[in-house]
Amino acid sequence: FSSVDNDLDNQTVTLAPDGSEAFYRACRGSATTFPTDPSGGTVLSLTDDSYVPVTLSGGAQVLLYGVGYSSLYVGSNGYITFTQGDAGRLESPPDHFRMPRISGLFDDLNASAGGTISWKQLEDRVAVTYETVPEWDYSGGIGSNSFQIEMFFDGTIRMTWLGIDARDGLAGLSGGGGKPAGFLESDLSGYELCEQSTIPAVSSWGLAALTLLLLAAGTVILRRNVTNRATTTGATAREA
């Protein structure tokens, strides 16, 4: 993709365990609101390049590639990690795959410059919501990005993107263990629409123009262009 080809706006992707080698079955849809209302959730105190731990209550666990977790780490750069926190800002496949991770929009975001990041536990799921969080910029922050990651206790994962100003970034799942040796690229617009009888539903459905990369080792990732931020003496530089 080019640096202006991030088309995640108003899209939703649901990944349901199906017993296949890839572990998940993907379906697509459109969204105009977050499926889980973030109001009443717990607002997290996150700064630029930071993370905070979250512990689930009532013995609840979320599942990623069949592994259960009773705690998770919410990162300010658009992802949730498990087993340990991460504050990395480089949205590259090697960084994404370093540990178990759900990337809603792995990008160099700046929670210190605005927006809200919150989490909410319901009877059947946990939702982490990023609302109007800007990207890092020399001036502090630029643009606004709103997206939500829902982890259902049955193992289903749903990611929803509303307004996304970022033109790059990375989204998807990682079971950890490093970047897989190879992957197969396919167009998400060719995937089926979600069926309310088999997948938790969102309010409205439509065509998506995303690309789904099904990688080896049972990993699913939605890939976007990569932008790096490198620190030099006396200055901070960005390069595409």
Short mmCIF file of C-alpha atoms in Angstrom, two decimals:
data_model
loop_
_atom_site.label_atom_id
_atom_site.label_comp_id
_atom_site.label_asym_id
_atom_site.label_seq_id
_atom_site.Cartn_x
_atom_site.Cartn_y
_atom_site.Cartn_z
CA PHE A 1 0.00 0.00 0.00
CA SER A 2 1.04 3.61 -0.48
CA SER A 3 1.19 5.97 2.50
CA VAL A 4 -2.29 7.29 1.62
CA ASP A 5 -4.07 3.96 1.25
CA ASN A 6 -5.30 3.23 4.78
CA ASP A 7 -9.00 2.48 4.22
CA LEU A 8 -9.98 1.20 7.66
CA ASP A 9 -12.60 3.93 8.21
CA ASN A 10 -16.07 2.65 9.16
CA GLN A 11 -15.14 -1.00 8.83
CA THR A 12 -15.41 -3.99 11.13
CA VAL A 13 -13.67 -7.37 11.02
CA THR A 14 -14.76 -10.33 13.11
CA LEU A 15 -12.45 -13.30 13.68
CA ALA A 16 -14.10 -16.43 15.06
CA PRO A 17 -12.27 -19.66 15.99
CA ASP A 18 -13.28 -22.39 13.53
CA GLY A 19 -10.88 -25.27 14.14
CA SER A 20 -8.98 -24.65 10.89
CA GLU A 21 -5.20 -24.48 10.44
CA ALA A 22 -5.47 -20.67 10.35
CA PHE A 23 -7.46 -20.94 13.63
CA TYR A 24 -9.91 -18.12 12.77
CA ARG A 25 -12.59 -17.50 10.18
CA ALA A 26 -12.83 -13.88 9.07
CA CYS A 27 -15.92 -11.96 8.04
CA ARG A 28 -16.42 -8.31 7.25
CA GLY A 29 -18.92 -5.50 7.60
CA SER A 30 -19.39 -1.77 7.93
CA ALA A 31 -19.84 0.25 11.11
CA THR A 32 -21.02 3.73 12.03
CA THR A 33 -20.85 3.29 15.83
CA PHE A 34 -18.87 1.18 18.24
CA PRO A 35 -20.59 -2.18 18.89
CA THR A 36 -19.79 -1.80 22.61
CA ASP A 37 -20.70 1.60 24.02
CA PRO A 38 -17.53 2.81 25.78
CA SER A 39 -19.42 5.12 28.13
CA GLY A 40 -19.13 4.00 31.72
CA GLY A 41 -15.83 2.26 31.06
CA THR A 42 -12.59 2.83 32.93
CA VAL A 43 -10.43 5.57 31.40
CA LEU A 44 -6.76 4.60 31.33
CA SER A 45 -3.96 7.02 32.16
CA LEU A 46 -1.70 6.56 29.16
CA THR A 47 1.01 8.88 27.87
CA ASP A 48 3.04 8.79 24.67
CA ASP A 49 4.65 5.36 24.15
CA SER A 50 3.27 3.74 27.31
CA TYR A 51 1.12 0.84 28.51
CA VAL A 52 -0.96 -0.09 31.55
CA PRO A 53 -1.94 -3.54 32.90
CA VAL A 54 -5.61 -4.53 33.16
CA THR A 55 -6.87 -7.45 35.26
CA LEU A 56 -10.24 -9.01 34.49
CA SER A 57 -12.72 -9.61 37.28
CA GLY A 58 -14.84 -12.60 38.24
CA GLY A 59 -12.38 -15.17 36.94
CA ALA A 60 -13.00 -14.10 33.33
CA GLN A 61 -10.49 -14.91 30.61
CA VAL A 62 -10.04 -13.78 27.02
CA LEU A 63 -8.62 -16.15 24.41
CA LEU A 64 -6.02 -15.55 21.72
CA TYR A 65 -5.19 -18.57 19.54
CA GLY A 66 -6.80 -20.74 22.20
CA VAL A 67 -4.64 -19.49 25.07
CA GLY A 68 -6.53 -17.97 27.99
CA TYR A 69 -5.47 -14.75 29.71
CA SER A 70 -6.95 -13.19 32.83
CA SER A 71 -4.91 -10.01 32.40
CA LEU A 72 -3.76 -7.91 29.48
CA TYR A 73 -1.73 -4.81 28.71
CA VAL A 74 -3.21 -1.86 26.85
CA GLY A 75 -0.60 0.06 24.84
CA SER A 76 -0.96 3.70 23.87
CA ASN A 77 0.23 2.89 20.33
CA GLY A 78 -2.95 1.05 19.39
CA TYR A 79 -2.53 -2.54 20.56
CA ILE A 80 -3.17 -5.01 23.37
CA THR A 81 -0.41 -7.40 24.44
CA PHE A 82 -0.38 -10.45 26.68
CA THR A 83 2.24 -11.89 29.08
CA GLN A 84 4.00 -8.50 29.16
CA GLY A 85 3.51 -4.87 28.22
CA ASP A 86 4.97 -3.11 25.20
CA ALA A 87 5.51 0.56 24.43
CA GLY A 88 6.97 0.08 20.94
CA ARG A 89 6.05 2.69 18.33
CA LEU A 90 7.48 1.01 15.20
CA GLU A 91 4.59 -0.64 13.36
CA SER A 92 6.56 -3.36 11.62
CA PRO A 93 5.67 -7.06 11.24
CA PRO A 94 8.72 -8.16 13.30
CA ASP A 95 7.63 -5.94 16.19
CA HIS A 96 4.00 -7.00 15.84
CA PHE A 97 4.90 -10.71 16.02
CA ARG A 98 7.34 -10.47 18.93
CA MET A 99 4.65 -11.39 21.48
CA PRO A 100 0.95 -12.33 21.69
CA ARG A 101 -0.78 -9.18 20.46
CA ILE A 102 -3.97 -7.73 19.04
CA SER A 103 -3.19 -4.63 17.00
CA GLY A 104 -6.21 -2.43 16.36
CA LEU A 105 -4.06 0.29 14.79
CA PHE A 106 -0.39 -0.25 15.62
CA ASP A 107 0.96 3.20 14.86
CA ASP A 108 2.98 5.96 16.50
CA LEU A 109 0.02 7.44 18.36
CA ASN A 110 0.30 10.13 21.03
CA ALA A 111 -2.20 9.73 23.85
CA SER A 112 -0.59 12.69 25.62
CA ALA A 113 -1.85 15.02 22.88
CA GLY A 114 -5.54 14.17 23.17
CA GLY A 115 -8.25 11.55 22.97
CA THR A 116 -9.37 8.87 25.41
CA ILE A 117 -8.39 5.22 25.86
CA SER A 118 -10.70 3.13 28.02
CA TRP A 119 -11.69 -0.45 28.78
CA LYS A 120 -14.95 -2.07 29.80
CA GLN A 121 -15.84 -5.59 30.96
CA LEU A 122 -19.28 -6.97 30.14
CA GLU A 123 -20.87 -10.36 30.76
CA ASP A 124 -19.58 -11.83 27.52
CA ARG A 125 -16.64 -9.67 26.48
CA VAL A 126 -13.99 -7.07 27.20
CA ALA A 127 -13.79 -3.97 25.00
CA VAL A 128 -10.84 -1.59 24.70
CA THR A 129 -11.70 1.67 22.94
CA TYR A 130 -9.45 4.35 21.49
CA GLU A 131 -11.41 7.55 20.87
CA THR A 132 -10.00 10.47 18.84
CA VAL A 133 -6.37 9.62 19.63
CA PRO A 134 -3.94 11.55 17.39
CA GLU A 135 -0.75 10.36 15.75
CA TRP A 136 2.58 11.62 17.03
CA ASP A 137 3.78 14.80 15.33
CA TYR A 138 6.51 17.36 15.90
CA SER A 139 3.85 19.66 17.32
CA GLY A 140 2.56 16.93 19.63
CA GLY A 141 -0.30 15.28 17.77
CA ILE A 142 -2.05 15.31 14.41
CA GLY A 143 -5.36 13.91 13.22
CA SER A 144 -7.85 11.73 15.08
CA ASN A 145 -8.22 7.95 15.24
CA SER A 146 -11.13 6.04 16.79
CA PHE A 147 -11.25 2.24 16.95
CA GLN A 148 -12.30 -0.57 19.28
CA ILE A 149 -11.05 -4.07 20.06
CA GLU A 150 -13.57 -6.52 21.52
CA MET A 151 -12.49 -9.86 22.99
CA PHE A 152 -15.40 -12.21 23.59
CA PHE A 153 -15.03 -14.89 26.23
CA ASP A 154 -15.85 -17.58 23.62
CA GLY A 155 -12.66 -16.66 21.73
CA THR A 156 -14.21 -14.41 19.06
CA ILE A 157 -12.37 -11.14 18.40
CA ARG A 158 -13.92 -8.13 16.70
CA MET A 159 -12.14 -4.96 15.61
CA THR A 160 -14.05 -1.85 14.56
CA TRP A 161 -12.64 1.32 13.05
CA LEU A 162 -14.64 4.55 12.79
CA GLY A 163 -12.84 7.78 11.86
CA ILE A 164 -9.20 6.99 10.99
CA ASP A 165 -6.96 9.86 9.90
CA ALA A 166 -3.75 7.82 10.01
CA ARG A 167 -2.57 6.93 6.52
CA ASP A 168 -0.34 4.09 7.67
CA GLY A 169 -0.22 1.57 10.49
CA LEU A 170 -0.77 -2.13 11.06
CA ALA A 171 -3.71 -4.14 12.39
CA GLY A 172 -4.21 -7.81 13.15
CA LEU A 173 -3.41 -10.71 15.48
CA SER A 174 -0.20 -12.34 16.64
CA GLY A 175 0.26 -15.52 18.65
CA GLY A 176 3.85 -14.47 19.43
CA GLY A 177 7.03 -16.33 18.60
CA GLY A 178 8.33 -14.03 15.88
CA LYS A 179 7.43 -13.18 12.32
CA PRO A 180 6.22 -16.23 10.33
CA ALA A 181 8.37 -17.42 7.46
CA GLY A 182 5.75 -16.70 4.78
CA PHE A 183 2.26 -15.44 4.17
CA LEU A 184 -0.58 -15.49 1.64
CA GLU A 185 -2.18 -12.18 0.73
CA SER A 186 -5.87 -12.01 -0.14
CA ASP A 187 -8.42 -9.24 -0.60
CA LEU A 188 -10.88 -8.89 2.25
CA SER A 189 -13.53 -7.61 -0.16
CA GLY A 190 -13.79 -11.22 -1.32
CA TYR A 191 -14.70 -12.49 2.15
CA GLU A 192 -18.24 -13.19 3.25
CA LEU A 193 -20.42 -10.81 5.17
CA CYS A 194 -20.87 -11.64 8.81
CA GLU A 195 -23.98 -13.67 9.60
CA GLN A 196 -25.83 -12.76 12.75
CA SER A 197 -26.53 -16.43 13.45
CA THR A 198 -22.85 -17.36 13.70
CA ILE A 199 -20.93 -14.17 14.52
CA PRO A 200 -21.74 -11.43 17.08
CA ALA A 201 -23.40 -8.76 14.94
CA VAL A 202 -22.81 -5.07 14.44
CA SER A 203 -25.47 -2.59 13.46
CA SER A 204 -24.99 -2.56 9.68
CA TRP A 205 -23.09 -4.51 7.04
CA GLY A 206 -21.41 -3.57 3.79
CA LEU A 207 -18.39 -4.10 1.58
CA ALA A 208 -14.90 -3.51 2.93
CA ALA A 209 -11.84 -2.53 0.95
CA LEU A 210 -9.17 -4.03 3.18
CA THR A 211 -6.49 -6.62 2.59
CA LEU A 212 -6.18 -9.65 4.82
CA LEU A 213 -2.87 -11.43 5.10
CA LEU A 214 -3.17 -15.02 6.27
CA LEU A 215 0.26 -15.90 7.59
CA ALA A 216 1.91 -19.13 8.55
CA ALA A 217 1.70 -20.45 12.12
CA GLY A 218 -2.00 -19.70 12.28
CA THR A 219 -1.61 -15.94 12.36
CA VAL A 220 -3.94 -13.33 10.88
CA ILE A 221 -2.82 -9.79 10.22
CA LEU A 222 -4.33 -6.79 8.47
CA ARG A 223 -1.27 -5.02 7.07
CA ARG A 224 -0.83 -1.34 6.46
CA ASN A 225 2.11 0.73 5.25
CA VAL A 226 4.91 1.23 7.78
CA THR A 227 6.23 4.57 9.00
CA ASN A 228 9.28 4.66 11.31
CA ARG A 229 10.36 7.26 13.84
CA ALA A 230 14.09 7.34 14.49
CA THR A 231 15.67 9.44 17.22
CA THR A 232 18.88 11.31 16.43
CA THR A 233 21.03 13.65 18.48
CA GLY A 234 19.10 16.83 19.15
CA ALA A 235 16.21 15.90 16.84
CA THR A 236 13.55 13.36 16.09
CA ALA A 237 13.19 12.26 12.46
CA ARG A 238 10.38 10.46 10.67
CA GLU A 239 10.76 8.48 7.46
CA ALA A 240 8.36 6.52 5.23
#
